[in-house]
Short mmCIF file of C-alpha atoms in Angstrom, two decimals:
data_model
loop_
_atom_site.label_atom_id
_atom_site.label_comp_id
_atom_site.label_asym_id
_atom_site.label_seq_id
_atom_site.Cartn_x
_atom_site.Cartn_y
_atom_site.Cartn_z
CA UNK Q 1 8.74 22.08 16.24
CA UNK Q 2 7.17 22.15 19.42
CA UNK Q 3 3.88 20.20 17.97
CA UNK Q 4 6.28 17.12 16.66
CA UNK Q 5 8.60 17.46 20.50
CA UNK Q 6 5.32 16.96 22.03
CA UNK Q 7 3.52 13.99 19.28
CA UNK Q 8 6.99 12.27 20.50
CA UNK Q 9 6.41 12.47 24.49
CA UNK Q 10 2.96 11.13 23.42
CA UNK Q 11 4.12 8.21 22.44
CA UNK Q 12 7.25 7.66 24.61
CA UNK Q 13 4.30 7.72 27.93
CA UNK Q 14 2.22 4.88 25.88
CA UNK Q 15 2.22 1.53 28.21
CA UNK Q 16 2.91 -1.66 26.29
CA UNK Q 17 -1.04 -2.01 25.48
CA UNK Q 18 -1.61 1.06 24.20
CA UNK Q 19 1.35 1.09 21.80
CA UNK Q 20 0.12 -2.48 20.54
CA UNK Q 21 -3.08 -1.42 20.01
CA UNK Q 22 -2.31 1.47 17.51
CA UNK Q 23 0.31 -0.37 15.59
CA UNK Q 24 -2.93 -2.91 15.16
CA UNK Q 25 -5.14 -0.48 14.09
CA UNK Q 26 -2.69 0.92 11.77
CA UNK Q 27 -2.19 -2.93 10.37
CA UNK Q 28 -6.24 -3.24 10.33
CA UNK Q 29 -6.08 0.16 7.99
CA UNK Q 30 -3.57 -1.36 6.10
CA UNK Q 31 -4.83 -4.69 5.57
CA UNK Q 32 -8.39 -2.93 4.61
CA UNK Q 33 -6.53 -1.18 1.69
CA UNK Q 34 -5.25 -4.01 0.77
CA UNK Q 35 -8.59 -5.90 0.60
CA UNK Q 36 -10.33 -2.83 -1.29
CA UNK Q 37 -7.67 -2.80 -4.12
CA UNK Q 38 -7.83 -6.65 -4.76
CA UNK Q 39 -11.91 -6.31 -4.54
CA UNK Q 40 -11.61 -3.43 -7.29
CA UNK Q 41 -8.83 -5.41 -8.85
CA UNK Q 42 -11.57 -8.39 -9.03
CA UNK Q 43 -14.73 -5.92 -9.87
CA UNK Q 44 -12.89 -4.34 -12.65
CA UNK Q 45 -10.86 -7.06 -14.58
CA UNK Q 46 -7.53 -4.47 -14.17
CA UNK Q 47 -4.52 -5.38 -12.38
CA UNK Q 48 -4.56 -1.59 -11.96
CA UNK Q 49 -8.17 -0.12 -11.10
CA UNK Q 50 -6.99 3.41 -10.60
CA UNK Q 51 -3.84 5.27 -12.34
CA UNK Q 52 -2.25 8.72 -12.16
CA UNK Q 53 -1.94 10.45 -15.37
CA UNK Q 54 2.03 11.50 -14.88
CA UNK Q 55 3.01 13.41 -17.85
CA UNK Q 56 1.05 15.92 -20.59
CA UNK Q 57 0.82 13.97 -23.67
CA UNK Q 58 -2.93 13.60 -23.19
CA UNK Q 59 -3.83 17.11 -22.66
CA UNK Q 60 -6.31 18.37 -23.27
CA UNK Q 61 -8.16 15.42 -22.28
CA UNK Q 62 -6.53 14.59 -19.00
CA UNK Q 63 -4.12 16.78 -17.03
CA UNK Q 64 -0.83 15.72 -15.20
CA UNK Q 65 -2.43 14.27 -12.09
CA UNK Q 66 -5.82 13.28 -13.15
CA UNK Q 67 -6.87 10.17 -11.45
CA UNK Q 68 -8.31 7.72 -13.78
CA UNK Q 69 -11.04 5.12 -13.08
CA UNK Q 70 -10.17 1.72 -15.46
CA UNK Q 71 -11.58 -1.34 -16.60
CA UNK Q 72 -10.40 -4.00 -18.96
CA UNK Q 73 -13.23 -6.70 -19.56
CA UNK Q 74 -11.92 -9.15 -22.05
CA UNK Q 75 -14.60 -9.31 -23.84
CA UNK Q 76 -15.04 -5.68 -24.89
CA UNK Q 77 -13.41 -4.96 -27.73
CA UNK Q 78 -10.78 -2.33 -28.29
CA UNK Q 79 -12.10 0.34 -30.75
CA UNK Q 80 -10.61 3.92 -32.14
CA UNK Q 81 -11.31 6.48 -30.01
CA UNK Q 82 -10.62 4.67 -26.49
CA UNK Q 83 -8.19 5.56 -24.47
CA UNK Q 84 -6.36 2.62 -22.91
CA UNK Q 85 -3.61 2.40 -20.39
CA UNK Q 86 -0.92 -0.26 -21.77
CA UNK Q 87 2.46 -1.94 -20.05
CA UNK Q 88 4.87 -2.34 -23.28
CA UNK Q 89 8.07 -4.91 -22.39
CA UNK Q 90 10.99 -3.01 -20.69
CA UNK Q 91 8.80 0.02 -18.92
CA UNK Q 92 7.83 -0.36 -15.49
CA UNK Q 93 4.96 2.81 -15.81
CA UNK Q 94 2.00 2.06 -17.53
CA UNK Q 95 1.23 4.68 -20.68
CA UNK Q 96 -2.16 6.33 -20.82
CA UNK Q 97 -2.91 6.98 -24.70
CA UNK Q 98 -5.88 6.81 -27.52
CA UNK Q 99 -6.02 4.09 -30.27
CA UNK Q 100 -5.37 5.38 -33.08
CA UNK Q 101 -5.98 2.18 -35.42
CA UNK Q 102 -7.04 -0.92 -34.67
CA UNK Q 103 -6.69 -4.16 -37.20
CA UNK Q 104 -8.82 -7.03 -36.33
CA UNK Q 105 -8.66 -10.42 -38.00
CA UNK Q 106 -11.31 -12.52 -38.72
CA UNK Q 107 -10.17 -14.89 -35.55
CA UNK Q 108 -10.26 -12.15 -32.93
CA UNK Q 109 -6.88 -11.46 -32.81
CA UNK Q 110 -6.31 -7.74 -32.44
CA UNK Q 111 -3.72 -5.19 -32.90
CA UNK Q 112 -3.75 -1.85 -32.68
CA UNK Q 113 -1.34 1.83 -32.46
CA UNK Q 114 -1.89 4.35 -30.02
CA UNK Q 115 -0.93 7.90 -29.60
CA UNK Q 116 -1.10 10.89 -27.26
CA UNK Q 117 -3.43 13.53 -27.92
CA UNK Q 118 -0.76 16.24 -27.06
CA UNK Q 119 2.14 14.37 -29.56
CA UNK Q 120 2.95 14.70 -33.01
CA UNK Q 121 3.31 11.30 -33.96
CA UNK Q 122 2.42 7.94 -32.86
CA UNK Q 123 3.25 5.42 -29.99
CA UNK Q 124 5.73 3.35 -32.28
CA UNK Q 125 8.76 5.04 -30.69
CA UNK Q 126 7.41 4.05 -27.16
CA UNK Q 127 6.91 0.61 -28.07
CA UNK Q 128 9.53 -2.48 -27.35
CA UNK Q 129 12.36 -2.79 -30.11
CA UNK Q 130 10.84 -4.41 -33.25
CA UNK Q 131 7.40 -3.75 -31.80
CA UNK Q 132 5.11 -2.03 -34.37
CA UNK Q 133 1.48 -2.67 -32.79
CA UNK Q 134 -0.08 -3.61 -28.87
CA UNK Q 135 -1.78 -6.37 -28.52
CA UNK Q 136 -4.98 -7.16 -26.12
CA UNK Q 137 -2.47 -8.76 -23.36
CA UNK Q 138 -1.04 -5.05 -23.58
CA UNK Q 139 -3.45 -3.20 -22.08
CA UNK Q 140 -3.84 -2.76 -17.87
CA UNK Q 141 -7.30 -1.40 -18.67
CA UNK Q 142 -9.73 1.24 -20.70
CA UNK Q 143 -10.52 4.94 -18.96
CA UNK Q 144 -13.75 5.11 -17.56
CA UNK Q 145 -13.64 7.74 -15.71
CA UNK Q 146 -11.35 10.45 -13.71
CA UNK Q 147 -11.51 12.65 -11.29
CA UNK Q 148 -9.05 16.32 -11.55
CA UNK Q 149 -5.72 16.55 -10.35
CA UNK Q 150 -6.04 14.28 -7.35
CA UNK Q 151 -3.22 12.68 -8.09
CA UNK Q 152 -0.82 15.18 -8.06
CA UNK Q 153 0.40 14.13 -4.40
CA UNK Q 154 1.48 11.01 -5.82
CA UNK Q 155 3.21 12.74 -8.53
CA UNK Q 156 5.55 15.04 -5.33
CA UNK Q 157 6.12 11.80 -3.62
CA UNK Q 158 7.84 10.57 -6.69
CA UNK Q 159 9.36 13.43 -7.96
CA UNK Q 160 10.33 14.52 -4.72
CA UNK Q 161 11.54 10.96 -2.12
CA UNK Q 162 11.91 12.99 0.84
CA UNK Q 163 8.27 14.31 0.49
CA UNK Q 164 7.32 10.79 0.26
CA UNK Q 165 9.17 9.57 3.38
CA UNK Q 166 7.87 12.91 5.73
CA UNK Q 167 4.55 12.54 4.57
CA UNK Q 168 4.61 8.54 5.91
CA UNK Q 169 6.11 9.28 8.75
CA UNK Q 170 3.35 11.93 10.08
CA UNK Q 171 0.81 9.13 8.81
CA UNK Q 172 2.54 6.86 11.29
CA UNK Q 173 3.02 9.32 14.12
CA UNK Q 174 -0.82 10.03 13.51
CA UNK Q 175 -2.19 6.46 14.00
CA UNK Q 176 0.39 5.71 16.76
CA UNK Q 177 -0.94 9.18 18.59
CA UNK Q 178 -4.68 8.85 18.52
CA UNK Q 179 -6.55 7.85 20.67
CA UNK Q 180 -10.43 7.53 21.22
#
């Protein structure tokens, strides 16, 4: 208690300039998030580089809180096998599954069903009403890669708000504190 008493004198003996020029640095940080997720975003093809695996249908393959690495280059085609992160009409959060079939026609056009490794049966029940199969403009992108359990912060900060809101505001009291 003592440590946050004492972050808060820090910053109530800042002059004018000082407190200006850590909210700017904290806007630089910001901003230079910003730019690296729009230059992934561009590198990648995904509107969604990097996900969070958030529940255990695809165990054992990835874990709740895996951090996957995604691409989705049009011109790759979707094969059996793959796992691909798709956006079906009506869910907000993405859904990290493997194809299960694919049907291609002789024009291009694609469909194809998913399913989680870790589920009995397939992704029809996840789909939009009357929806039997994804299409290409389904998918946010194709797992590349991951990293273990990395995510799992994000996971508390949803699951638990409050966690979400204490662990911005000791970001913020951190940037507005130091100094060089």
């Amino acid at each position: 208690m003592d440590s946050m008493s004492s972050m808060f004198d820090d910053v109530r003996r800042m002059n004018k300039r000082q407190l200006f020029y850590q909210v700017l640095n904290f806007a630089i940080i910001v901003s230079s998030a910003l730019m690296i997720w729009k230059g992934l975003m561009v590198v990648t093809g995904s509107e969604s580089p990097i996900v969070v695996v958030l529940s255990g249908s695809m165990e054992p393959a990835f874990q709740r809180g895996d951090l996957l690495f995604l691409t989705n280059y049009k011109e790759d085609p979707i094969r059996v096998g793959e796992i691909v992160v798709f956006k079906v009409e009506g869910r907000e959060i993405p859904i990290v599954h493997r194809v299960l079939k694919v049907h291609e026609k002789e024009d291009g056009y694609i469909k194809f069903l998913t399913k989680g490794d870790n589920n009995s049966v397939d992704d029809r029940g996840l789909y939009a009403p009357g929806q039997m199969w994804l299409e290409k403009k389904d998918v946010v992108g194709r797992a590349r890669g991951f990293v273990p359990y990395v995510g799992m912060v994000t996971i508390l900060m949803n699951d638990y708000p409050k966690f979400k809101y204490a662990i911005l505001a000791a970001l913020g009291l951190f940037v507005l504190i130091h100094r060089e």
